[in-house]
Structure formats: structure tokens, C-alpha cells
Coordinates of N, CA and C and ligand atoms in Angstrom, one line a residue:
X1 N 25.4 21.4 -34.4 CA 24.0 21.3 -34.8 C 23.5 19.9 -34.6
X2 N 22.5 20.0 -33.7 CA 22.1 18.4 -33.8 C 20.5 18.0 -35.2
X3 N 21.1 16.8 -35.3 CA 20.6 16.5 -36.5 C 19.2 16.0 -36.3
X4 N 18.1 16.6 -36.8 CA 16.6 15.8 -36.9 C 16.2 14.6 -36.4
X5 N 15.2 14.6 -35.4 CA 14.9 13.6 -35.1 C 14.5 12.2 -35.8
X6 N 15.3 11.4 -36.6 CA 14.6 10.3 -37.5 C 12.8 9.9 -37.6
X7 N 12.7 9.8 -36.1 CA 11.7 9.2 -36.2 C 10.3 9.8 -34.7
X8 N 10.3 11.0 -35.1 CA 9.4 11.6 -34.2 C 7.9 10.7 -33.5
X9 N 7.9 10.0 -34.2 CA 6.7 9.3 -33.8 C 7.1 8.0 -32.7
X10 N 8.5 7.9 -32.5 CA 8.9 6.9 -31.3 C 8.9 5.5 -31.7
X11 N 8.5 5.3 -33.4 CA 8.3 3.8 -33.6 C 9.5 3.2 -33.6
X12 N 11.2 4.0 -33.7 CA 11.9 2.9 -34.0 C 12.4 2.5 -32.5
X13 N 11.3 3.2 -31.5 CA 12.0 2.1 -30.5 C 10.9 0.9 -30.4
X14 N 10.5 0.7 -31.2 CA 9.6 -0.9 -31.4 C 11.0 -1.2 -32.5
X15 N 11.0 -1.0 -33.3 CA 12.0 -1.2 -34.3 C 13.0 -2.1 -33.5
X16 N 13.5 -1.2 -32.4 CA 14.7 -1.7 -32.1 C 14.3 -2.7 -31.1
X17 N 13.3 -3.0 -30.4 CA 13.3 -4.2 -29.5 C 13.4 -5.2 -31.0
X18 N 12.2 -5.0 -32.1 CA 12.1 -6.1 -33.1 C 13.5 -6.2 -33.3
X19 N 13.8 -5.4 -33.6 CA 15.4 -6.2 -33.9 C 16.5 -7.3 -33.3
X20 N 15.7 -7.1 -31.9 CA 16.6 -7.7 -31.1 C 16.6 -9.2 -30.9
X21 N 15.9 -9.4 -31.8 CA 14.7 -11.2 -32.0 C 13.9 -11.1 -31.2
X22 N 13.1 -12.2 -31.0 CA 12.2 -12.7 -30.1 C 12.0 -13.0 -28.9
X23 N 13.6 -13.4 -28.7 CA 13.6 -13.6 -26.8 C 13.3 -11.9 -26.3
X24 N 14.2 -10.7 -26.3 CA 13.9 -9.8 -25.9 C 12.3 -9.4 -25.9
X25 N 12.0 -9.6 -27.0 CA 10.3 -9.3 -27.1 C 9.4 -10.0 -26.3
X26 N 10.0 -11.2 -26.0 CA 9.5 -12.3 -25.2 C 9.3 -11.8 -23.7
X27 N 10.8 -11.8 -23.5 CA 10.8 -11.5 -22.0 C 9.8 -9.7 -22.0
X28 N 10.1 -9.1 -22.6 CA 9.3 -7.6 -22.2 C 7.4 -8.2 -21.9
X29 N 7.2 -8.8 -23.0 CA 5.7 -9.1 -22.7 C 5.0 -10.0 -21.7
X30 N 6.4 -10.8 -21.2 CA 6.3 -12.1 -20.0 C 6.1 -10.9 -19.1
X31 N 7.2 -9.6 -19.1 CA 6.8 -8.8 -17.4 C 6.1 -7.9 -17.8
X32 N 5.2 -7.8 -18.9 CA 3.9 -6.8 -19.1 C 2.9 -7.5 -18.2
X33 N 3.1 -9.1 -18.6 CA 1.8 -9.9 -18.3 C 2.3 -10.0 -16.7
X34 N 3.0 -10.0 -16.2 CA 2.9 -10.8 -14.9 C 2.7 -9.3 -13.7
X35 N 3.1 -8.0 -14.5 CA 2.7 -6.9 -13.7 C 1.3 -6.8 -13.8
X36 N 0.2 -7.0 -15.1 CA -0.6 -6.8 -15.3 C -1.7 -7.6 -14.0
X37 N -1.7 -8.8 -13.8 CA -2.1 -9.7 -12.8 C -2.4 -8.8 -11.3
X38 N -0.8 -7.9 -11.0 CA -0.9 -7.1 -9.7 C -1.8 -5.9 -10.5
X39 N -1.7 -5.6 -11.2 CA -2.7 -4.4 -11.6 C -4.0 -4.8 -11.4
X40 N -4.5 -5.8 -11.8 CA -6.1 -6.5 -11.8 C -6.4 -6.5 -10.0
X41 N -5.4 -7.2 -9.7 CA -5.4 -7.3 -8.5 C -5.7 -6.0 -7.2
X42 N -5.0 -5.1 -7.5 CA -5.2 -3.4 -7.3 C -6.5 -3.3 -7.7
X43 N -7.0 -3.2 -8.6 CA -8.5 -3.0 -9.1 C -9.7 -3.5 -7.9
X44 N -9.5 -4.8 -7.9 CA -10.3 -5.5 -6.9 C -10.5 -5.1 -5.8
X45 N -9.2 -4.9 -5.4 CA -9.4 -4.6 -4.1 C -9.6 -3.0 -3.7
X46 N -9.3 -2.1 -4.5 CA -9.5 -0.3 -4.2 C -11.2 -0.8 -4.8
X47 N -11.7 -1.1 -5.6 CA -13.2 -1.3 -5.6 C -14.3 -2.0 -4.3
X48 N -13.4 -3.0 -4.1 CA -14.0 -3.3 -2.5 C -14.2 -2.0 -1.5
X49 N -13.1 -1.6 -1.5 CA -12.9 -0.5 -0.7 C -13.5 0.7 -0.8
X50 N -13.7 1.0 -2.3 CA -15.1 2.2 -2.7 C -16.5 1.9 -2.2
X51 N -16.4 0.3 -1.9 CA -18.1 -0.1 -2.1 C -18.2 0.2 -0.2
X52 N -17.7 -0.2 0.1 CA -17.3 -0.3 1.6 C -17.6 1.0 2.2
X53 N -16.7 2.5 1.1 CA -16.2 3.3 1.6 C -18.3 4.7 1.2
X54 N -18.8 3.8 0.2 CA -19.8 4.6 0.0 C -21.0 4.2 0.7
X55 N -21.0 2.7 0.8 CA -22.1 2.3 1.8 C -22.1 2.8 3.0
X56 N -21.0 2.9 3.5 CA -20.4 3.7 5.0 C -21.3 5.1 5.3
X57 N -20.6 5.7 4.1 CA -21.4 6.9 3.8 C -22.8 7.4 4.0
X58 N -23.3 6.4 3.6 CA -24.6 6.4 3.0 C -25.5 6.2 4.3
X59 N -24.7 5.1 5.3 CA -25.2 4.6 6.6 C -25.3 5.5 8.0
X60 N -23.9 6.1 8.5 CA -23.6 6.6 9.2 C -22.9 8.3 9.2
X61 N -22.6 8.8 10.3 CA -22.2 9.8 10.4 C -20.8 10.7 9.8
X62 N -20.2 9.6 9.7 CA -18.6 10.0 8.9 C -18.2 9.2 7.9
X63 N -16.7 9.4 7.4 CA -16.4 8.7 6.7 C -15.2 7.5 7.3
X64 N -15.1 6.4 7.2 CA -14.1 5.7 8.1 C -12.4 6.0 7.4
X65 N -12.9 6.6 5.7 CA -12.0 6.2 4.7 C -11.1 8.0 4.9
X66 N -10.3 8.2 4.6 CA -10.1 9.8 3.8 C -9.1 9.8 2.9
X67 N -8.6 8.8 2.2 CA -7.9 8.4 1.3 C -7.6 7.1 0.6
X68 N -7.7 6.9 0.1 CA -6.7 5.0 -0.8 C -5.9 5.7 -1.6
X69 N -4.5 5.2 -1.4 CA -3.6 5.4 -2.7 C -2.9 3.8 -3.1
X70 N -2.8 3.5 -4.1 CA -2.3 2.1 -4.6 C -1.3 2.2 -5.4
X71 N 0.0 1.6 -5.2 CA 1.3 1.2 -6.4 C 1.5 0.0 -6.7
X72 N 2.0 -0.3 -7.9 CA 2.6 -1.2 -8.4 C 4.2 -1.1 -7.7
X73 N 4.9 -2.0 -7.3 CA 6.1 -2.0 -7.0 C 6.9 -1.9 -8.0
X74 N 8.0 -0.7 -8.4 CA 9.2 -0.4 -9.8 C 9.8 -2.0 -9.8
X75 N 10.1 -2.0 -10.9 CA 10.9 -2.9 -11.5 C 12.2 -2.8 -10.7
X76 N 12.7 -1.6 -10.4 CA 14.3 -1.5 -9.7 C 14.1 -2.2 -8.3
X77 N 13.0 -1.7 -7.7 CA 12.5 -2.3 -6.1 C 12.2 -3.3 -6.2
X78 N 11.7 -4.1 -7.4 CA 11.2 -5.6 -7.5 C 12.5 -6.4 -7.2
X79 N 13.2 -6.5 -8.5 CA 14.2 -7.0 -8.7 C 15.4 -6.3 -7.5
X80 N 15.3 -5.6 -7.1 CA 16.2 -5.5 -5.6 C 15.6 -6.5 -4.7
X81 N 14.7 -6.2 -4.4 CA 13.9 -6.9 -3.1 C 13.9 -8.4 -3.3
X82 N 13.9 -8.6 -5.1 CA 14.0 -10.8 -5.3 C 15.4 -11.1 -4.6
X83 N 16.7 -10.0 -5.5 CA 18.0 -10.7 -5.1 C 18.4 -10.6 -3.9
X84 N 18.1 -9.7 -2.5 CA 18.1 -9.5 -1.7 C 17.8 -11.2 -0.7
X85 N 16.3 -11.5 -1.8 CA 16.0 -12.7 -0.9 C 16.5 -14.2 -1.6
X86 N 17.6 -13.6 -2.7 CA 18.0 -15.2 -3.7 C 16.9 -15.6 -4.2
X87 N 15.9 -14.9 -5.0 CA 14.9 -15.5 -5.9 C 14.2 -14.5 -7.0
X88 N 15.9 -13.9 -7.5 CA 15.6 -13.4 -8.8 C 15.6 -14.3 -10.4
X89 N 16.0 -15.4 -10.0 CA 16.0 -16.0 -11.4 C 15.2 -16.8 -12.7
X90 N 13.8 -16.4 -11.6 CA 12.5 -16.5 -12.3 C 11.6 -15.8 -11.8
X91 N 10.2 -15.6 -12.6 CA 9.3 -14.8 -12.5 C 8.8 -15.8 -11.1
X92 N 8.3 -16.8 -11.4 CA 7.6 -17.7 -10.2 C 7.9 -17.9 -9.2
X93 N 9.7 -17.3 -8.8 CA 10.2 -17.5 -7.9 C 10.1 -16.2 -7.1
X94 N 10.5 -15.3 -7.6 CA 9.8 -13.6 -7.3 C 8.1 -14.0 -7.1
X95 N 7.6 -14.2 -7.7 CA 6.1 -13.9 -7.3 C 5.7 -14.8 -5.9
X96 N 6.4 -15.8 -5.9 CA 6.7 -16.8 -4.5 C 7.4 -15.6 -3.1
X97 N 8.4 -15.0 -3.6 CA 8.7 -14.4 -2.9 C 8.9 -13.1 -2.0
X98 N 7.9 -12.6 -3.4 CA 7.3 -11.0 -2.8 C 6.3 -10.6 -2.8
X99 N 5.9 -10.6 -1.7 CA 4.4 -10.4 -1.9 C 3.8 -9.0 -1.9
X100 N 4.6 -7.8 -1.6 CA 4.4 -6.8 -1.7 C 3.8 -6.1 -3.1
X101 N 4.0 -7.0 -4.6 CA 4.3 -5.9 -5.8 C 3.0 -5.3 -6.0
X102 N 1.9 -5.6 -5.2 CA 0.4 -4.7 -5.5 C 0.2 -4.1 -4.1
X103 N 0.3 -3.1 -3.7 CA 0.2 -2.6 -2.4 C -1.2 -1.5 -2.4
X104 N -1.9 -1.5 -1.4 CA -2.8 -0.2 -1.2 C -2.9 0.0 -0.2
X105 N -2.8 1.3 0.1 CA -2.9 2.1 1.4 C -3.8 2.7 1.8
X106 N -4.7 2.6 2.7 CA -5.7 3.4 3.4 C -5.2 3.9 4.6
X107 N -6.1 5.0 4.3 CA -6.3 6.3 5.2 C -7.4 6.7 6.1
X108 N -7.3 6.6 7.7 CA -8.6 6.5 8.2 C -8.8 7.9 9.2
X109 N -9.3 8.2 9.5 CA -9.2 9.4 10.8 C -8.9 8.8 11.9
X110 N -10.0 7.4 12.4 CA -9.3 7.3 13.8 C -9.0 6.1 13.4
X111 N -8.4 5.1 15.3 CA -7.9 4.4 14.7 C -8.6 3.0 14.5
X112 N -10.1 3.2 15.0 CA -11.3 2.2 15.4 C -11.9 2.1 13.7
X113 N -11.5 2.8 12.7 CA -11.8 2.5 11.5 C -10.9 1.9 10.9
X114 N -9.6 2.3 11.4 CA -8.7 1.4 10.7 C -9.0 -0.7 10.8
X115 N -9.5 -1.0 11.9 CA -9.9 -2.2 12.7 C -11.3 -2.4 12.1
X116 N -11.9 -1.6 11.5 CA -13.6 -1.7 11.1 C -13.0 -1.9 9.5
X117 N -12.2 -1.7 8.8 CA -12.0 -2.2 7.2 C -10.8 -2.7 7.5
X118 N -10.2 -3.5 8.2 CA -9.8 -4.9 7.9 C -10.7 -5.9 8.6
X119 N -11.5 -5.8 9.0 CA -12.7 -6.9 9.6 C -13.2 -6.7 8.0
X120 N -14.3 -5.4 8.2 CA -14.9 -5.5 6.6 C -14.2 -6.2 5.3
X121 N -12.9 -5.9 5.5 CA -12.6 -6.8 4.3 C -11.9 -8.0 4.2
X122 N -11.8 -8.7 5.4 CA -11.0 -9.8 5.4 C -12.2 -11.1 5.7
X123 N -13.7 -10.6 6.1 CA -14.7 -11.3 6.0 C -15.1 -11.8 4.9
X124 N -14.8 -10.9 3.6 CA -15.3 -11.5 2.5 C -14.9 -12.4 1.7
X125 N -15.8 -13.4 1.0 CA -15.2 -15.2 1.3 C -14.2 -15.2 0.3
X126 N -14.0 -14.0 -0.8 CA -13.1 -14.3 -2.0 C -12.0 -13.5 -1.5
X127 N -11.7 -13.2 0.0 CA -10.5 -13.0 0.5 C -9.5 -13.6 1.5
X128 N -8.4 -14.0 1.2 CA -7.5 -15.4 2.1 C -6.2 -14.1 2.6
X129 N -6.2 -14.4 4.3 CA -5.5 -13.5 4.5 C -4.5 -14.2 4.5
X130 N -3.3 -14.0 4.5 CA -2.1 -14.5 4.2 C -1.3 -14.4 5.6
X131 N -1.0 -13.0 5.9 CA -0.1 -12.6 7.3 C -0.9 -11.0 7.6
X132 N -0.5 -11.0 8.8 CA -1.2 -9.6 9.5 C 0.2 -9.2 10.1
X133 N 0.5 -8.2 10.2 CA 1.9 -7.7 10.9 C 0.7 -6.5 11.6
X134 N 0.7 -6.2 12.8 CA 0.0 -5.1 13.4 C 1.3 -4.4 14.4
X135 N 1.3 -3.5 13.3 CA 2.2 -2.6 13.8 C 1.7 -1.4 15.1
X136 N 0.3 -1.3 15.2 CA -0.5 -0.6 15.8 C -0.4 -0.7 16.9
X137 N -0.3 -2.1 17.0 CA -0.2 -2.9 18.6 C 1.1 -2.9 19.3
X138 N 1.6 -3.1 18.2 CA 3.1 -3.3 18.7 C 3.9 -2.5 17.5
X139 N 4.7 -1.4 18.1 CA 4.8 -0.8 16.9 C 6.5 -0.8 16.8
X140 N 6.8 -0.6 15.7 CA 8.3 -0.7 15.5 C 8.8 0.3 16.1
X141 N 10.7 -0.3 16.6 CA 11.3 0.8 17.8 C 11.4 1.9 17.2
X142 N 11.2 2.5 16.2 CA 11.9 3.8 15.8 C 10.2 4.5 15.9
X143 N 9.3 3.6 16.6 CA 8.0 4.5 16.2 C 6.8 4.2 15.0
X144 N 7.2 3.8 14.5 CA 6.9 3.5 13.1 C 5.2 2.6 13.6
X145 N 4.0 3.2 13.1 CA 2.6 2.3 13.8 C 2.1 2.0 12.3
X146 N 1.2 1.1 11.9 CA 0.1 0.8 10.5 C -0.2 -0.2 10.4
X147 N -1.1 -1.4 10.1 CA -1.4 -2.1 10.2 C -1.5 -2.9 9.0
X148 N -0.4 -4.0 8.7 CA 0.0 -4.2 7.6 C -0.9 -5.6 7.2
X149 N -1.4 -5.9 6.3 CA -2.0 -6.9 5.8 C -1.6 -7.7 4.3
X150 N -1.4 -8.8 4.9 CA -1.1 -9.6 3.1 C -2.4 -10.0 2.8
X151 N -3.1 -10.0 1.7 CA -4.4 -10.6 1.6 C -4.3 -11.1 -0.4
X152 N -4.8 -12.2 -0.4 CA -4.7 -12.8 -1.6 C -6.2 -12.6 -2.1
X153 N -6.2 -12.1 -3.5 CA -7.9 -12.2 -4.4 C -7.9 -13.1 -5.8
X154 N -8.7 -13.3 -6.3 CA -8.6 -14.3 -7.1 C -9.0 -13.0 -8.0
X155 N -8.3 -13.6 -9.0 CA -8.2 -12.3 -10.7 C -9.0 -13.3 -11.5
X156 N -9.7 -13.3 -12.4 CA -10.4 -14.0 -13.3 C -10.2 -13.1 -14.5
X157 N -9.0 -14.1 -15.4 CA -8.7 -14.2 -16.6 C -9.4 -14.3 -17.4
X158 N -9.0 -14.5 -18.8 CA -10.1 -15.2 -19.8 C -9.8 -16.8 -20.1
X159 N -8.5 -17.0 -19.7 CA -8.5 -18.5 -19.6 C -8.3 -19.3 -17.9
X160 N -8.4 -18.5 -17.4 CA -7.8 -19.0 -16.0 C -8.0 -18.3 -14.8
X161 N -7.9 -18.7 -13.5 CA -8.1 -17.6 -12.5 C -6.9 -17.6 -11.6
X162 N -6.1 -16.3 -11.6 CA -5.3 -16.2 -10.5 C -5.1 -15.8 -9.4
X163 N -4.5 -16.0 -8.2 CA -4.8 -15.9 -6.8 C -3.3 -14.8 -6.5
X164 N -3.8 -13.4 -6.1 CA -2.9 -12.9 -6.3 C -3.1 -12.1 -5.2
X165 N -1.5 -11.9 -4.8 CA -1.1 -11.6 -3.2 C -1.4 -9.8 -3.6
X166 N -1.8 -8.8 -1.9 CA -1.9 -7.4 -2.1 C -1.3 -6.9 -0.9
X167 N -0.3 -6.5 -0.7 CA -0.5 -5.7 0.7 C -1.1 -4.6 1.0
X168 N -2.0 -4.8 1.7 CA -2.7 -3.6 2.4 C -2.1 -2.9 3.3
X169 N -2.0 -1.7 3.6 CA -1.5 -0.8 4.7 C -2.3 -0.1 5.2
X170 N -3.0 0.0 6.0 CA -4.7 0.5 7.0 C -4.1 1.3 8.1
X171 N -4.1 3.0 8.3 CA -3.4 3.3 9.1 C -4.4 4.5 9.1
X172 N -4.0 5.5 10.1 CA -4.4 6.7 10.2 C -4.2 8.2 9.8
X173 N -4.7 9.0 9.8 CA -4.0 10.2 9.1 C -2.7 10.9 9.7
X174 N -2.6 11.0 11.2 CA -1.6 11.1 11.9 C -0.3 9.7 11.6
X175 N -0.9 8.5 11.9 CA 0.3 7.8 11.4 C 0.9 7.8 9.7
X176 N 0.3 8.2 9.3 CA 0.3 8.8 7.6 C 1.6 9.6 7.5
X177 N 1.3 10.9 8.2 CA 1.8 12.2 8.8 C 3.2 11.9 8.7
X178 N 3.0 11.0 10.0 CA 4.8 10.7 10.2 C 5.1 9.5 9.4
X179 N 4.8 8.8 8.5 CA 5.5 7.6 7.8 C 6.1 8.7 6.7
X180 N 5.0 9.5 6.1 CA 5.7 10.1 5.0 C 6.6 10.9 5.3
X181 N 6.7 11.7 6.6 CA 7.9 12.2 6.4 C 9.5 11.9 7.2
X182 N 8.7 11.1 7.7 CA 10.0 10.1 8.2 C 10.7 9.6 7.0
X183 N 10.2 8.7 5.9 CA 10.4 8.2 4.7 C 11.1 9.0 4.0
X184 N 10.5 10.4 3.6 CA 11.4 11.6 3.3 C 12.5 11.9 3.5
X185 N 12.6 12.0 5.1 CA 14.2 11.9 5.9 C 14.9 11.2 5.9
X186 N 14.7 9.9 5.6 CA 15.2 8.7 4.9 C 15.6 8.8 4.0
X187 N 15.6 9.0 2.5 CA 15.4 9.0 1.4 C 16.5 10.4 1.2
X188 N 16.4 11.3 1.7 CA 17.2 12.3 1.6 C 18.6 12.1 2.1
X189 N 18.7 11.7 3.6 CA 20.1 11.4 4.3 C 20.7 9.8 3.8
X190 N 19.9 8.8 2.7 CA 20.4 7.3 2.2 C 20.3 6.8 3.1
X191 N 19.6 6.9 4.2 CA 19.4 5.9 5.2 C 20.2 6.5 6.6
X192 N 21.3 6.9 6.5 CA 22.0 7.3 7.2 C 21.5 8.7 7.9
X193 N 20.8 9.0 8.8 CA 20.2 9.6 9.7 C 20.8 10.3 11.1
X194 N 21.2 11.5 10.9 CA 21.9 11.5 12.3 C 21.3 11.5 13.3
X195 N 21.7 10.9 14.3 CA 21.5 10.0 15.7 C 20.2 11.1 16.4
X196 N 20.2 12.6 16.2 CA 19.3 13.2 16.7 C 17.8 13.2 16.1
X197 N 18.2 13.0 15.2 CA 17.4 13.6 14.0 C 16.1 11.9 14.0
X198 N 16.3 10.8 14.4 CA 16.3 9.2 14.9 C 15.4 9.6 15.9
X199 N 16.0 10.2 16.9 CA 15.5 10.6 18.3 C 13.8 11.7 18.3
X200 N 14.3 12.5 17.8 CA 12.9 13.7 17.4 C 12.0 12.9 16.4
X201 N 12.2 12.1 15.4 CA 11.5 11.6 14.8 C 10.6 10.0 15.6
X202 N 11.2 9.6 16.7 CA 10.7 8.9 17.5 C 9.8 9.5 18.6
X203 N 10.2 10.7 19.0 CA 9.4 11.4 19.9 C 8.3 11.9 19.5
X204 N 8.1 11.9 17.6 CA 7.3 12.7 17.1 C 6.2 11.0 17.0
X205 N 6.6 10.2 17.0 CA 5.8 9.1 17.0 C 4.8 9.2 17.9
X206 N 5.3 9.5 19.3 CA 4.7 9.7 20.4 C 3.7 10.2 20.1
X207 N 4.1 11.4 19.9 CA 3.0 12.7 19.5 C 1.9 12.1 19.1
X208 N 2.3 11.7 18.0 CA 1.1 11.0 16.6 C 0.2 10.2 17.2
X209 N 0.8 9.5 18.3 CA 0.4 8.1 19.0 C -1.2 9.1 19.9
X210 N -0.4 9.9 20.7 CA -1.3 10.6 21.9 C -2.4 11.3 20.6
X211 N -2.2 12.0 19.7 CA -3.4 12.5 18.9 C -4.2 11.7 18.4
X212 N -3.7 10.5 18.2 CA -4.3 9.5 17.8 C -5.6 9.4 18.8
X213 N -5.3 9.0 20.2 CA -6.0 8.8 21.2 C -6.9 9.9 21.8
X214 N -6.1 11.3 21.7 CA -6.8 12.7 22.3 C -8.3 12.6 21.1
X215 N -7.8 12.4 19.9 CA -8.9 12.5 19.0 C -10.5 11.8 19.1
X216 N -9.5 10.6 20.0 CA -10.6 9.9 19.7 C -11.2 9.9 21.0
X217 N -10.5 10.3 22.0 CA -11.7 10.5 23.0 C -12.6 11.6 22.8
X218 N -12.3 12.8 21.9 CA -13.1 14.0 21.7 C -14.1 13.9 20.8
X219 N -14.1 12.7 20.2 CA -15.2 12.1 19.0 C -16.1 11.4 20.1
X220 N -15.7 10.8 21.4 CA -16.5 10.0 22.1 C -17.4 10.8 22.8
X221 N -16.8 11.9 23.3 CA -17.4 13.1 23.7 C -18.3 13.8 23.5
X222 N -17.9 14.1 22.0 CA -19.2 15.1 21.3 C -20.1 13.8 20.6
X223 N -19.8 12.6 21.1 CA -21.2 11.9 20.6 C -22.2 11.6 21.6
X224 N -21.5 11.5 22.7 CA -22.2 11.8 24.5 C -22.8 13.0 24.2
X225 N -22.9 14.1 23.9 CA -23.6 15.2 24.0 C -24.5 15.3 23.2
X226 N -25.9 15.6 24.6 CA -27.0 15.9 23.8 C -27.0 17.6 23.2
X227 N -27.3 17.3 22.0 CA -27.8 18.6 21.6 C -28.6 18.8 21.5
X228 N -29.0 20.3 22.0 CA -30.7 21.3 22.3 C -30.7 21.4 21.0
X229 N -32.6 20.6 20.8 CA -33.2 21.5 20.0 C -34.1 22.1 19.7
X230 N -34.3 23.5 18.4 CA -34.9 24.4 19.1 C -36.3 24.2 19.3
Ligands
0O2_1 P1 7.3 0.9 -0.4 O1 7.6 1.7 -1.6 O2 6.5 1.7 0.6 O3 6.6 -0.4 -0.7 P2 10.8 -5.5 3.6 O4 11.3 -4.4 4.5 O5 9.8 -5.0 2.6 O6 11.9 -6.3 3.1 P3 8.6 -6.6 5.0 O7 8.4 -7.5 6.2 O8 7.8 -6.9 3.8 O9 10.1 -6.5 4.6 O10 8.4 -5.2 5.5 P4 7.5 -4.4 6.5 O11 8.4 -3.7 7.4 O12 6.5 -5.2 7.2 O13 6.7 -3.4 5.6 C1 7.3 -2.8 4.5 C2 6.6 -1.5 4.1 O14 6.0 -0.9 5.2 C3 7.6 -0.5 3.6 O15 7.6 -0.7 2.2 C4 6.9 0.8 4.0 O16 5.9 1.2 3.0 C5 6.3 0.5 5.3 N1 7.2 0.7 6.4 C6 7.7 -0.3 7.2 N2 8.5 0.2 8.2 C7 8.5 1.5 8.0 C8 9.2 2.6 8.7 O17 9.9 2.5 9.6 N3 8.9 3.9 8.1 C9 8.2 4.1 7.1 N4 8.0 5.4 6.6 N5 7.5 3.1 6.4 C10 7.7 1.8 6.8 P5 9.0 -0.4 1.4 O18 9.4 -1.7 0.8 O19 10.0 0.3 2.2 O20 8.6 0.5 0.2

């Protein structure tokens, strides 16, 4: 028989940090605060991106956008990714180090919007690009295309302002397509991928690559065409 829950309301796990003195309580609220910063930071920037993505709207014939999704980077992926690079032993040295922990991703149809909101947004004066990796152009051997951006925004505190790094990822719905499920296939086989399975998922890059392009000449098409009217 198991015995009644003490404390249904979850308080003695406050209990039990209080117990533990002050340093534990310490450090838990040092990495509330120092995630919170990439959270503010997310905010800024998926709002840029709404204003961007509704003015668009409001202007022209489509939408450039058909998704934003945004994470915070886990604590397990943080702290892997610092000791990986020898700079887990402070917060300042991690935040020096990884510039990844606020990430947002856009989603565009073609790929002349993906290139139209990183112009749009790396114009604006309260934005410092950091690094551009253009995977688009040059895309990794296994296939892999997106257009990676580090871009820094300034957070305004209540006592201070902080300048806080975001990676953007600006890609297309087809390169979308195959990141997630390549990622998948990843994640399922530990990395360890059989050599075919490498091969069809590179071919399928291709694919992605040519629809990318077939699309977009069929968008240039039907904009060449006049339409009768009645
Ligand atoms: P998550 O959860 O997506 O953030 P790093 O590999 O991070 O140590 P770097 O230079 O920062 O070094 O990485 P890179 O390769 O420029 O970009 C890292 C992110 O891009 C990855 O994040 C993926 O989101 C994406 N990415 C890069 N290459 C591939 C790829 O071959 N396939 C897929 N599906 N995604 C890729 P994380 O850190 O893996 O995780």
C-alpha cells in the first residue's frame, strides 16, 4: 500500500530546496535569471517578426512568413554544448560561449523571402549581426540548406540593458521538410545512420533543392500572366 501523499500541494519541494541553505537557492534563481534574459530576448525578436510579418500582409500579395517557432535551449544541451567547448564553469563564460540558448526559426515558402527578412531585419539599428553562416549558398555535404544568423538585441531591464545574442534560422518549407526529418532519423539511429539511409536522405536534399526552384519559377509565371477580365 503506498502511503498518502504528504503534501499534495508540491510545497515541500520549496521546503526542500529551503533546506538546502542559500547557495542552492542561490544558484537556482542565478539560472532563472540568466534564462530569463534569452526569454526577453525571444520576445523581441518573434515581435519584430509579427510586425514585419503583418505589414507584409497588409502590403502585398502573399505571406513571406508561414511559421516562427522559438526555444530556449534545455539545460542538458546548454551545459553539454559549454563543456564540449571548456566553458562550463561560469555563467559568463557559457553566455560568452554559446550563442545559440535563444533560437527562432522561420518559415518561408520561397526562398527570395527567406533573403527579404534577414535584410528586413538586420537593417534595424537596435540589431548587431554577429555571424551569418548561409547554408543556402553553400550548403552542408550531407545536404543540409538554412540560413543561419547570430544577431544580438538589446533587453531593457529595470536596472540595466542587456545585449543579448539569438540565433535565427530563415529557411524554407521544403528545407523545413527535410531538416525535421532528417533530425528525426538522427535522433532515432544516435547518430549512427546506416550508410544508405545518409545517401537517400542526401538525394532527398536534392529534391528539396529543385522544388525549391521549380516553385519558384511557377510563382514567376503566374505573375507574368495576364488575367482576362470580364
Ligand atoms: P537545436 O535543438 O536545433 O538547437 P554546433 O553544432 O551547435 O556545436 P554551430 O556552428 O553553432 O555548432 O552549428 P550550426 O551547424 O551552424 O547550426 C546548429 C543548428 O543548426 C543545429 O542546432 C540545428 O538546429 C541546425 N542544423 C545544423 N546542421 C544540421 C543538419 O545537418 N541537420 C539538421 N536537421 N539540422 C541542422 P542543434 O544544436 O543541433 O540543436
Amino acid at each position: 500500500m503506498t502511503s498518502p501523499d504528504p503534501d499534495p500541494s508540491g510545497q515541500s519541494e520549496i521546503a526542500f530546496l529551503d533546506g538546502q541553505g542559500p547557495e542552492l537557492r542561490q544558484v537556482h534563481q542565478q539560472l532563472n535569471r540568466f534564462r530569463l534574459r534569452y526569454k526577453f530576448a525571444i520576445d523581441e525578436v518573434t515581435t519584430k517578426i509579427a510586425i514585419l510579418r503583418e505589414e507584409f500582409e497588409e502590403t502585398y500579395d502573399h505571406s513571406p512568413i508561414e511559421h516562427v517557432r522559438s526555444r530556449l535551449k534545455s539545460h542538458d544541451s546548454l551545459f553539454e554544448k559549454a563543456s564540449r567547448r571548456g566553458s562550463h564553469n561560469s555563467l559568463d563564460a557559457i553566455a560568452e560561449s554559446v550563442l545559440d540558448i535563444a533560437g527562432v526559426r522561420v518559415v518561408c515558402p520561397f526562398v527570395s523571402d527567406v533573403y527579404w527578412i534577414k535584410e528586413m531585419l538586420t537593417r534595424q539599428s537596435d540589431v548587431t549581426v554577429l555571424e551569418v553562416e548561409d547554408y543556402i549558398a553553400d550548403p552542408k555535404p550531407n545536404g543540409y540548406r538554412s540560413l543561419h544568423l547570430t544577431i544580438e538585441v538589446p533587453v531593457f531591464l529595470s536596472d540595466r540593458t542587456e545585449h543579448v545574442p539569438v540565433e535565427l534560422q530563415i529557411r524554407t518549407i521544403a528545407m523545413d521538410f527535410w531538416a525535421s526529418v532528417e533530425h528525426a532519423i538522427y535522433y532515432k539511429y544516435d547518430a549512427t545512420v546506416p550508410h544508405t539511409l545518409v545517401e537517400e536522405l542526401t538525394d532527398a536534399a536534392r529534391i528539396a533543392a529543385d522544388l525549391d526552384h521549380r516553385m519558384t519559377q511557377l510563382r514567376e509565371e503566374v505573375r507574368g500572366l495576364q488575367v482576362p477580365r470580364d
